[in-house]
Amino acid sequence: MLTGTRVFPIDQVRRRFPALQQAGRFLFFDNAAGAQIPGTVLQAVTDHLLLRNVQRGAPYRHSREVDAMIARARESVAAFVNARGADEIAFGLNATSFIRAISLAVGQTLAARPEVIVSELDHEANVATWLALERFGARIVWWRVTSDHECARLDPAALEPLLNERTRLVACTVASNATGSLVNVADVARRAHAVGAEVFLDAVHYAPHGPIDVRAFDCDYLVCSGYKVFAPHMGFACCRREAINRLPTFREEFIPDVTPDKLEAGTYVYENVAGMEAAVAYLEDLGRGFVNEGARLDTVTHAAAPASRTPTIRAGMNAIAEYERALSQALLETVRKIPGVTVHGITDPTRLAERVPTLCFSVEGAAPSAVAEALAARDIGVRSGHMYSPRLVARLGRMPGGVVRASLVHYNTIEEIEQFGVVLEEVVRRLNPDGGDRG
Ligand SMILES: Cc1ncc(COP(=O)(O)O)c(C=O)c1O
């Protein structure tokens, strides 16, 4: 539980990230494409490579240590997402390959439920993988974003007419990697389960911004990428045991056909799994400053059961979410007051709880790529284009050029936003000297 009184320790946070310490005046505003890592994560990766870079499953010490590290990492990630058990966690290359592996298995179980619902808000990883099932007889049903144009949200009520006894699964994101808007995924699950359909969540963009709770989300499958959540490049999935164990996933014949082996064909990158474990420990550490004394006593060791670590991790993620609402507000105010700039997505300052500080915008009379390049030349890292969500960006009326995206996380600061505002205003003026004043 949050004490609600503690100020977010931004200076301490920034000191924990070596890349920020070495960045000089560079602003990391492209975190949706990958975040920086704490020093402890780097240390965990290094330790693995230096001390135990061997295959697991053998009786010698180093191999046993790898087995133990993977078991610990599974417990840690289970606590991070509030899984029902560590066996529900699978490690792998990235989120996309998990979506593909699970969708290929789902595609073999369509039978009387051939309909798969995909959304217009999603990253293409959680769309194209499902569209590929059409060749196995799937019928794709589109869940469109709201037509309040600039907001373009996913409204769970709009799912209702799409759901029926033929719906096999609803695939949707928890947060848009383009506009930053959140989806009420518990409401999605309630509606989907009412007709006997399953729910597949893409938590990649959401993960660094707030607590993941697979029990509260009530999802059947959830995928995530370590490199968006302060760990190295790797992915993980959390699947409801009963759901995944029913699927015909691919594994070698002698590998057990149940969790956690169910989705882990081949060898993954162990050092990055060690890094993911350390990333969870970092978030838990942050949470220790925000839990009340009773909860703190439960969470002193990393060896504690997942359930007892979850409240501390959640306290850390809630503190991050609260701090990030201040970042969203400052970023919105800063960008919206620049003449000629239009922000897409939720801009209402009373609705900050419905978004994360991922902001996409357009500059009148300037190509998004020109804006991103001009910012890069001035030491600001942002991105332009369709953000792998071309359907959404088309609905915003911004294809083919796309939008500019600034995506912040909890190590960014209000001062950085102010700096960004000054530079962006100058860039906009240079690129579009005739741009009108919106007043
Ligand atoms: C929302 C979202 N989903 C999925 C992905 C793909 O993740 P991965 O690179 O781990 O496959 C991304 C990557 O940017 C993303 O932002």
Short mmCIF file of C-alpha atoms and ligand atoms in Angstrom, two decimals:
data_model
loop_
_atom_site.label_atom_id
_atom_site.label_comp_id
_atom_site.label_asym_id
_atom_site.label_seq_id
_atom_site.Cartn_x
_atom_site.Cartn_y
_atom_site.Cartn_z
CA MET A 1 0.00 0.00 0.00
CA LEU A 2 1.28 3.48 -0.84
CA THR A 3 1.86 5.74 2.09
CA GLY A 4 0.92 8.63 -0.19
CA THR A 5 3.31 10.94 1.65
CA ARG A 6 6.69 10.08 0.16
CA VAL A 7 8.06 12.30 -2.59
CA PHE A 8 9.23 10.34 -5.63
CA PRO A 9 13.03 9.92 -5.21
CA ILE A 10 13.94 11.06 -8.70
CA ASP A 11 17.58 11.91 -7.91
CA GLN A 12 18.19 8.50 -6.34
CA VAL A 13 16.45 6.85 -9.27
CA ARG A 14 18.62 8.62 -11.84
CA ARG A 15 21.80 7.75 -9.94
CA ARG A 16 20.95 4.07 -10.38
CA PHE A 17 21.05 4.30 -14.20
CA PRO A 18 24.65 4.49 -15.52
CA ALA A 19 23.47 5.54 -19.00
CA LEU A 20 21.78 8.62 -17.54
CA GLN A 21 24.92 9.52 -15.63
CA GLN A 22 26.97 9.37 -18.83
CA ALA A 23 24.43 11.01 -21.12
CA GLY A 24 25.59 14.59 -20.80
CA ARG A 25 22.78 16.77 -22.10
CA PHE A 26 21.17 14.04 -24.19
CA LEU A 27 17.47 13.45 -23.42
CA PHE A 28 16.22 9.86 -23.55
CA PHE A 29 12.69 10.50 -24.85
CA ASP A 30 12.36 7.30 -26.90
CA ASN A 31 11.82 4.90 -24.03
CA ALA A 32 8.86 3.18 -25.67
CA ALA A 33 11.39 1.67 -28.07
CA GLY A 34 13.59 0.50 -25.20
CA ALA A 35 14.51 1.80 -21.74
CA GLN A 36 17.86 2.17 -19.99
CA ILE A 37 18.94 -0.28 -17.30
CA PRO A 38 20.02 0.17 -13.66
CA GLY A 39 23.65 -0.66 -12.77
CA THR A 40 22.45 -3.69 -10.81
CA VAL A 41 20.94 -5.13 -13.99
CA LEU A 42 24.23 -4.69 -15.82
CA GLN A 43 26.00 -6.36 -12.88
CA ALA A 44 23.63 -9.35 -12.99
CA VAL A 45 24.26 -9.80 -16.73
CA THR A 46 28.01 -9.48 -16.23
CA ASP A 47 28.05 -11.90 -13.29
CA HIS A 48 26.21 -14.49 -15.33
CA LEU A 49 28.62 -14.20 -18.27
CA LEU A 50 31.72 -14.18 -16.08
CA LEU A 51 30.77 -16.74 -13.48
CA ARG A 52 28.30 -19.20 -14.97
CA ASN A 53 28.01 -18.92 -18.76
CA VAL A 54 27.15 -22.60 -19.20
CA GLN A 55 24.12 -24.66 -20.17
CA ARG A 56 21.66 -25.54 -17.45
CA GLY A 57 20.68 -29.06 -16.41
CA ALA A 58 24.07 -30.59 -15.54
CA PRO A 59 25.26 -31.62 -12.07
CA TYR A 60 28.33 -29.34 -11.80
CA ARG A 61 28.20 -26.16 -9.72
CA HIS A 62 28.02 -23.58 -12.52
CA SER A 63 25.16 -25.36 -14.25
CA ARG A 64 23.26 -25.73 -10.99
CA GLU A 65 23.68 -21.99 -10.42
CA VAL A 66 22.09 -21.30 -13.81
CA ASP A 67 19.16 -23.56 -12.87
CA ALA A 68 18.82 -21.68 -9.59
CA MET A 69 19.00 -18.28 -11.30
CA ILE A 70 16.25 -19.23 -13.76
CA ALA A 71 14.07 -20.52 -10.94
CA ARG A 72 14.63 -17.26 -9.03
CA ALA A 73 13.89 -15.18 -12.11
CA ARG A 74 10.65 -17.08 -12.64
CA GLU A 75 9.64 -16.35 -9.05
CA SER A 76 10.58 -12.68 -9.48
CA VAL A 77 8.66 -12.19 -12.70
CA ALA A 78 5.70 -14.11 -11.21
CA ALA A 79 5.71 -11.63 -8.32
CA PHE A 80 6.03 -8.73 -10.80
CA VAL A 81 2.85 -9.73 -12.66
CA ASN A 82 1.05 -11.35 -9.68
CA ALA A 83 0.93 -14.77 -11.36
CA ARG A 84 -0.67 -17.71 -9.59
CA GLY A 85 2.67 -19.51 -9.60
CA ALA A 86 6.18 -19.27 -11.04
CA ASP A 87 5.41 -22.06 -13.52
CA GLU A 88 3.04 -19.68 -15.34
CA ILE A 89 6.06 -17.62 -16.47
CA ALA A 90 7.92 -18.52 -19.69
CA PHE A 91 11.12 -16.85 -20.91
CA GLY A 92 12.07 -16.26 -24.52
CA LEU A 93 13.39 -13.95 -27.18
CA ASN A 94 10.78 -11.19 -27.31
CA ALA A 95 7.05 -10.52 -27.11
CA THR A 96 6.40 -11.02 -30.83
CA SER A 97 7.79 -14.55 -30.88
CA PHE A 98 5.57 -15.47 -27.91
CA ILE A 99 2.50 -14.03 -29.62
CA ARG A 100 3.40 -16.04 -32.71
CA ALA A 101 3.98 -19.27 -30.75
CA ILE A 102 0.71 -18.95 -28.84
CA SER A 103 -1.29 -17.85 -31.88
CA LEU A 104 -0.03 -20.81 -33.93
CA ALA A 105 -1.25 -23.11 -31.15
CA VAL A 106 -4.58 -21.26 -30.85
CA GLY A 107 -4.96 -21.57 -34.64
CA GLN A 108 -5.10 -25.35 -34.26
CA THR A 109 -7.95 -25.15 -31.75
CA LEU A 110 -10.47 -22.94 -33.53
CA ALA A 111 -13.13 -25.59 -34.32
CA ALA A 112 -16.54 -24.15 -33.35
CA ARG A 113 -14.96 -20.83 -32.34
CA PRO A 114 -13.26 -19.49 -35.45
CA GLU A 115 -13.50 -15.77 -34.59
CA VAL A 116 -10.51 -13.80 -33.29
CA ILE A 117 -10.97 -10.16 -32.30
CA VAL A 118 -8.04 -7.82 -32.92
CA SER A 119 -7.88 -4.10 -32.27
CA GLU A 120 -7.07 -1.03 -34.27
CA LEU A 121 -5.11 0.39 -31.33
CA ASP A 122 -2.56 -2.40 -31.13
CA HIS A 123 1.07 -2.70 -32.14
CA GLU A 124 1.34 -4.81 -35.30
CA ALA A 125 2.94 -7.63 -33.27
CA ASN A 126 -0.47 -8.31 -31.71
CA VAL A 127 -2.34 -7.91 -35.00
CA ALA A 128 -0.34 -9.50 -37.84
CA THR A 129 0.26 -12.66 -35.81
CA TRP A 130 -3.51 -13.17 -35.48
CA LEU A 131 -4.25 -12.14 -39.08
CA ALA A 132 -1.88 -14.94 -40.12
CA LEU A 133 -4.42 -17.41 -38.69
CA GLU A 134 -6.84 -16.67 -41.52
CA ARG A 135 -5.10 -19.37 -43.53
CA PHE A 136 -6.06 -21.84 -40.77
CA GLY A 137 -9.73 -20.83 -41.03
CA ALA A 138 -9.84 -18.00 -38.50
CA ARG A 139 -12.31 -15.20 -39.09
CA ILE A 140 -10.83 -11.87 -38.02
CA VAL A 141 -13.16 -9.37 -36.35
CA TRP A 142 -11.97 -5.77 -35.93
CA TRP A 143 -12.44 -3.83 -32.73
CA ARG A 144 -12.24 -0.23 -33.91
CA VAL A 145 -10.99 2.74 -31.92
CA THR A 146 -13.50 5.38 -30.89
CA SER A 147 -14.31 7.91 -33.56
CA ASP A 148 -13.64 10.89 -31.29
CA HIS A 149 -10.75 11.14 -33.70
CA GLU A 150 -7.95 12.71 -31.70
CA CYS A 151 -8.57 10.46 -28.69
CA ALA A 152 -8.91 7.20 -30.63
CA ARG A 153 -9.37 4.93 -27.60
CA LEU A 154 -10.55 1.34 -27.25
CA ASP A 155 -13.95 1.29 -25.56
CA PRO A 156 -14.74 -2.13 -24.04
CA ALA A 157 -18.48 -1.46 -24.52
CA ALA A 158 -17.83 -1.50 -28.28
CA LEU A 159 -16.69 -5.11 -27.91
CA GLU A 160 -20.12 -6.27 -26.84
CA PRO A 161 -21.68 -6.53 -30.34
CA LEU A 162 -18.54 -8.30 -31.62
CA LEU A 163 -18.60 -11.08 -29.03
CA ASN A 164 -20.60 -14.27 -29.45
CA GLU A 165 -20.39 -18.04 -28.98
CA ARG A 166 -18.04 -18.25 -31.99
CA THR A 167 -15.41 -15.91 -30.46
CA ARG A 168 -12.25 -17.85 -29.65
CA LEU A 169 -10.12 -14.99 -28.33
CA VAL A 170 -9.80 -11.22 -27.93
CA ALA A 171 -6.27 -9.86 -28.49
CA CYS A 172 -5.59 -6.36 -27.24
CA THR A 173 -3.02 -4.12 -25.68
CA VAL A 174 -2.99 -2.74 -22.14
CA ALA A 175 -1.59 0.61 -23.34
CA SER A 176 -1.07 2.10 -26.80
CA ASN A 177 2.60 2.45 -27.72
CA ALA A 178 1.58 5.33 -30.03
CA THR A 179 -0.90 7.50 -28.11
CA GLY A 180 -0.21 6.25 -24.59
CA SER A 181 -3.89 5.60 -23.85
CA LEU A 182 -4.79 2.79 -21.46
CA VAL A 183 -7.37 0.06 -22.04
CA ASN A 184 -9.67 -1.18 -19.27
CA VAL A 185 -8.53 -4.76 -19.75
CA ALA A 186 -10.41 -6.16 -16.74
CA ASP A 187 -13.61 -4.97 -18.42
CA VAL A 188 -12.46 -6.60 -21.68
CA ALA A 189 -11.89 -9.89 -19.85
CA ARG A 190 -15.26 -9.75 -18.09
CA ARG A 191 -17.08 -9.32 -21.40
CA ALA A 192 -14.98 -11.86 -23.31
CA HIS A 193 -15.23 -14.55 -20.62
CA ALA A 194 -19.00 -14.07 -20.46
CA VAL A 195 -19.21 -15.64 -23.94
CA GLY A 196 -16.51 -18.24 -23.23
CA ALA A 197 -13.75 -16.46 -25.19
CA GLU A 198 -10.15 -16.09 -24.02
CA VAL A 199 -8.17 -12.86 -23.60
CA PHE A 200 -4.65 -12.25 -24.87
CA LEU A 201 -2.96 -9.10 -23.56
CA ASP A 202 0.06 -7.26 -24.92
CA ALA A 203 1.58 -5.59 -21.84
CA VAL A 204 4.78 -4.49 -23.60
CA HIS A 205 4.07 -0.78 -23.60
CA TYR A 206 2.24 -0.72 -20.29
CA ALA A 207 4.83 -2.63 -18.23
CA PRO A 208 7.19 0.24 -17.26
CA HIS A 209 4.29 2.52 -16.32
CA GLY A 210 2.14 0.74 -13.75
CA PRO A 211 1.47 -2.50 -11.87
CA ILE A 212 0.65 -5.58 -13.92
CA ASP A 213 -1.80 -7.85 -12.14
CA VAL A 214 -2.80 -10.85 -14.24
CA ARG A 215 -5.34 -11.86 -11.60
CA ALA A 216 -7.06 -8.47 -11.59
CA PHE A 217 -6.76 -8.24 -15.40
CA ASP A 218 -8.19 -11.78 -15.48
CA CYS A 219 -6.36 -12.47 -18.74
CA ASP A 220 -5.54 -15.91 -20.11
CA TYR A 221 -2.27 -14.91 -21.79
CA LEU A 222 -0.04 -11.88 -21.33
CA VAL A 223 3.24 -11.05 -23.04
CA CYS A 224 5.89 -8.50 -22.18
CA SER A 225 9.40 -7.43 -23.24
CA GLY A 226 12.23 -7.06 -20.71
CA TYR A 227 13.91 -4.29 -22.67
CA LYS A 228 10.97 -1.94 -22.11
CA VAL A 229 11.01 -2.52 -18.40
CA PHE A 230 14.62 -1.70 -17.44
CA ALA A 231 16.09 -5.11 -18.39
CA PRO A 232 18.04 -6.29 -21.46
CA HIS A 233 16.49 -7.63 -24.66
CA MET A 234 14.34 -10.64 -23.82
CA GLY A 235 10.65 -11.45 -23.55
CA PHE A 236 8.38 -13.25 -21.16
CA ALA A 237 4.85 -14.59 -21.16
CA CYS A 238 2.49 -15.27 -18.29
CA CYS A 239 -0.20 -17.75 -19.23
CA ARG A 240 -3.02 -19.12 -17.15
CA ARG A 241 -1.87 -22.68 -16.44
CA GLU A 242 -5.11 -24.36 -17.51
CA ALA A 243 -5.31 -22.34 -20.75
CA ILE A 244 -1.74 -22.86 -21.98
CA ASN A 245 -1.57 -26.51 -20.97
CA ARG A 246 -4.55 -27.23 -23.26
CA LEU A 247 -2.79 -25.77 -26.32
CA PRO A 248 -0.74 -27.82 -28.81
CA THR A 249 2.44 -25.74 -28.50
CA PHE A 250 5.66 -26.77 -30.24
CA ARG A 251 8.33 -28.50 -28.16
CA GLU A 252 10.72 -31.37 -28.65
CA GLU A 253 8.92 -34.64 -27.91
CA PHE A 254 10.79 -35.41 -24.67
CA ILE A 255 10.16 -31.94 -23.15
CA PRO A 256 7.23 -31.95 -20.66
CA ASP A 257 4.00 -30.76 -22.25
CA VAL A 258 3.08 -28.54 -19.27
CA THR A 259 4.17 -25.23 -17.76
CA PRO A 260 6.84 -23.92 -17.48
CA ASP A 261 8.28 -25.97 -20.38
CA LYS A 262 5.18 -25.57 -22.53
CA LEU A 263 6.44 -22.44 -24.35
CA GLU A 264 10.20 -22.64 -23.89
CA ALA A 265 11.47 -24.47 -26.98
CA GLY A 266 15.25 -24.26 -27.29
CA THR A 267 17.67 -22.13 -25.27
CA TYR A 268 17.02 -18.49 -24.48
CA VAL A 269 19.48 -15.80 -23.43
CA TYR A 270 20.21 -16.67 -19.80
CA GLU A 271 22.22 -13.56 -19.03
CA ASN A 272 19.27 -11.42 -20.04
CA VAL A 273 16.96 -13.45 -17.83
CA ALA A 274 19.41 -12.73 -14.99
CA GLY A 275 19.09 -9.05 -15.95
CA MET A 276 15.29 -9.27 -15.86
CA GLU A 277 15.46 -10.71 -12.36
CA ALA A 278 17.61 -7.77 -11.29
CA ALA A 279 15.18 -5.33 -12.93
CA VAL A 280 12.34 -6.71 -10.79
CA ALA A 281 14.59 -6.38 -7.72
CA TYR A 282 15.20 -2.73 -8.66
CA LEU A 283 11.45 -2.02 -8.88
CA GLU A 284 10.91 -3.85 -5.61
CA ASP A 285 13.63 -1.74 -4.02
CA LEU A 286 11.90 1.40 -5.22
CA GLY A 287 8.66 0.06 -3.75
CA ARG A 288 10.22 -0.40 -0.31
CA GLY A 289 10.18 3.37 0.09
CA PHE A 290 6.43 3.42 -0.49
CA VAL A 291 5.01 0.50 1.49
CA ASN A 292 3.81 0.74 5.05
CA GLU A 293 5.83 -0.96 7.77
CA GLY A 294 3.68 -4.12 7.86
CA ALA A 295 4.13 -4.80 4.17
CA ARG A 296 7.83 -3.92 4.38
CA LEU A 297 8.51 -6.73 6.85
CA ASP A 298 7.14 -9.23 4.34
CA THR A 299 9.51 -8.23 1.61
CA VAL A 300 13.03 -8.21 2.92
CA THR A 301 14.49 -11.15 1.00
CA HIS A 302 14.48 -12.00 -2.68
CA ALA A 303 13.82 -15.58 -1.72
CA ALA A 304 10.38 -14.70 -0.37
CA ALA A 305 7.34 -16.33 -2.01
CA PRO A 306 6.05 -14.38 -5.04
CA ALA A 307 2.82 -13.34 -3.35
CA SER A 308 4.67 -11.68 -0.47
CA ARG A 309 6.86 -9.62 -2.84
CA THR A 310 4.01 -8.44 -5.02
CA PRO A 311 2.71 -5.69 -2.67
CA THR A 312 6.15 -4.06 -2.54
CA ILE A 313 6.63 -4.24 -6.31
CA ARG A 314 3.11 -2.90 -6.76
CA ALA A 315 3.89 -0.01 -4.39
CA GLY A 316 6.90 0.83 -6.57
CA MET A 317 4.86 0.66 -9.76
CA ASN A 318 2.04 2.74 -8.22
CA ALA A 319 4.58 5.36 -7.17
CA ILE A 320 5.92 5.35 -10.74
CA ALA A 321 2.39 5.77 -12.14
CA GLU A 322 1.70 8.68 -9.82
CA TYR A 323 4.97 10.43 -10.67
CA GLU A 324 4.38 9.81 -14.38
CA ARG A 325 1.01 11.54 -14.23
CA ALA A 326 2.91 14.71 -13.34
CA LEU A 327 5.20 14.04 -16.32
CA SER A 328 2.18 13.54 -18.62
CA GLN A 329 0.63 16.79 -17.43
CA ALA A 330 3.84 18.79 -17.90
CA LEU A 331 4.54 17.20 -21.29
CA LEU A 332 1.01 17.88 -22.53
CA GLU A 333 1.08 21.49 -21.36
CA THR A 334 4.52 22.08 -22.85
CA VAL A 335 3.83 20.58 -26.26
CA ARG A 336 0.27 21.83 -26.70
CA LYS A 337 1.16 25.47 -26.20
CA ILE A 338 3.58 25.47 -29.14
CA PRO A 339 1.83 27.03 -32.17
CA GLY A 340 1.35 24.56 -35.03
CA VAL A 341 1.64 21.42 -32.88
CA THR A 342 -1.27 18.98 -32.56
CA VAL A 343 -1.23 16.25 -29.92
CA HIS A 344 -3.08 12.99 -30.75
CA GLY A 345 -4.67 10.97 -27.98
CA ILE A 346 -6.00 11.99 -24.59
CA THR A 347 -5.10 15.61 -23.81
CA ASP A 348 -7.67 16.44 -21.11
CA PRO A 349 -5.70 17.18 -17.89
CA THR A 350 -8.55 15.66 -15.84
CA ARG A 351 -8.06 12.32 -17.62
CA LEU A 352 -4.37 11.71 -16.94
CA ALA A 353 -5.20 8.41 -15.20
CA GLU A 354 -6.27 7.10 -18.63
CA ARG A 355 -2.85 7.53 -20.22
CA VAL A 356 0.90 7.10 -19.75
CA PRO A 357 3.51 9.76 -20.69
CA THR A 358 3.80 8.56 -24.29
CA LEU A 359 2.83 11.46 -26.48
CA CYS A 360 2.43 11.53 -30.22
CA PHE A 361 2.04 14.75 -32.11
CA SER A 362 2.20 16.40 -35.53
CA VAL A 363 3.73 19.68 -36.59
CA GLU A 364 1.83 21.68 -39.18
CA GLY A 365 3.83 21.98 -42.39
CA ALA A 366 6.70 19.72 -41.28
CA ALA A 367 7.35 16.04 -41.95
CA PRO A 368 7.53 13.98 -38.73
CA SER A 369 10.91 12.62 -39.83
CA ALA A 370 12.25 16.17 -40.21
CA VAL A 371 11.13 17.01 -36.68
CA ALA A 372 12.74 13.85 -35.23
CA GLU A 373 15.96 14.54 -37.14
CA ALA A 374 16.09 18.16 -36.02
CA LEU A 375 15.57 17.06 -32.40
CA ALA A 376 18.25 14.37 -32.76
CA ALA A 377 20.69 17.02 -34.01
CA ARG A 378 19.96 18.88 -30.77
CA ASP A 379 20.59 15.84 -28.52
CA ILE A 380 17.00 14.75 -28.04
CA GLY A 381 16.07 11.15 -28.83
CA VAL A 382 12.51 10.79 -30.14
CA ARG A 383 11.05 8.72 -32.98
CA SER A 384 8.82 9.37 -36.00
CA GLY A 385 6.66 7.18 -38.24
CA HIS A 386 3.74 4.83 -37.61
CA MET A 387 5.19 3.27 -34.44
CA TYR A 388 4.26 -0.21 -35.77
CA SER A 389 0.62 0.85 -35.34
CA PRO A 390 -0.10 1.93 -38.93
CA ARG A 391 -3.87 1.36 -38.69
CA LEU A 392 -4.17 3.59 -35.66
CA VAL A 393 -1.98 6.29 -37.17
CA ALA A 394 -4.08 6.10 -40.37
CA ARG A 395 -7.21 6.64 -38.25
CA LEU A 396 -5.52 9.73 -36.85
CA GLY A 397 -5.19 10.88 -40.47
CA ARG A 398 -1.40 10.81 -40.28
CA MET A 399 -0.31 8.20 -42.81
CA PRO A 400 1.98 7.86 -44.67
CA GLY A 401 4.38 10.14 -42.80
CA GLY A 402 3.16 9.18 -39.34
CA VAL A 403 3.64 11.16 -36.17
CA VAL A 404 6.43 12.21 -33.81
CA ARG A 405 6.52 10.32 -30.52
CA ALA A 406 8.10 11.40 -27.24
CA SER A 407 7.90 8.57 -24.72
CA LEU A 408 8.93 9.12 -21.12
CA VAL A 409 9.44 6.81 -18.14
CA HIS A 410 9.97 7.33 -14.41
CA TYR A 411 13.62 8.43 -14.72
CA ASN A 412 12.68 11.44 -16.84
CA THR A 413 12.15 14.80 -15.16
CA ILE A 414 10.08 17.96 -15.35
CA GLU A 415 13.31 19.88 -16.08
CA GLU A 416 13.97 17.66 -19.10
CA ILE A 417 10.44 18.38 -20.34
CA GLU A 418 11.08 22.12 -20.01
CA GLN A 419 14.31 21.73 -21.99
CA PHE A 420 12.44 19.66 -24.59
CA GLY A 421 9.76 22.37 -24.89
CA VAL A 422 12.32 25.12 -25.57
CA VAL A 423 14.09 23.05 -28.25
CA LEU A 424 10.87 21.79 -29.86
CA GLU A 425 9.52 25.33 -30.12
CA GLU A 426 12.69 26.45 -31.87
CA VAL A 427 12.60 23.43 -34.22
CA VAL A 428 8.95 24.05 -35.09
CA ARG A 429 9.68 27.71 -35.82
CA ARG A 430 12.58 26.80 -38.12
CA LEU A 431 10.71 24.06 -39.97
CA ASN A 432 7.52 26.02 -40.33
CA PRO A 433 8.26 29.75 -40.12
CA ASP A 434 4.75 30.58 -41.40
CA GLY A 435 2.98 28.35 -38.81
CA GLY A 436 -0.10 30.03 -37.41
CA ASP A 437 -0.50 31.01 -33.77
CA ARG A 438 -3.34 28.92 -32.32
CA GLY A 439 -3.77 31.40 -29.50
C1 LIG B 1 3.01 -2.42 -27.60
C2 LIG B 1 4.08 -3.30 -28.18
N1 LIG B 1 3.81 -4.58 -28.43
C3 LIG B 1 4.72 -5.42 -28.94
C4 LIG B 1 5.98 -4.99 -29.25
C5 LIG B 1 6.98 -5.94 -29.82
O1 LIG B 1 7.81 -6.35 -28.76
P1 LIG B 1 9.10 -7.25 -29.04
O2 LIG B 1 10.12 -6.37 -29.66
O3 LIG B 1 9.51 -7.70 -27.66
O4 LIG B 1 8.70 -8.36 -29.90
C6 LIG B 1 6.32 -3.64 -29.03
C7 LIG B 1 7.66 -3.14 -29.40
O5 LIG B 1 7.90 -1.98 -29.50
C8 LIG B 1 5.35 -2.79 -28.47
O6 LIG B 1 5.60 -1.50 -28.22
#
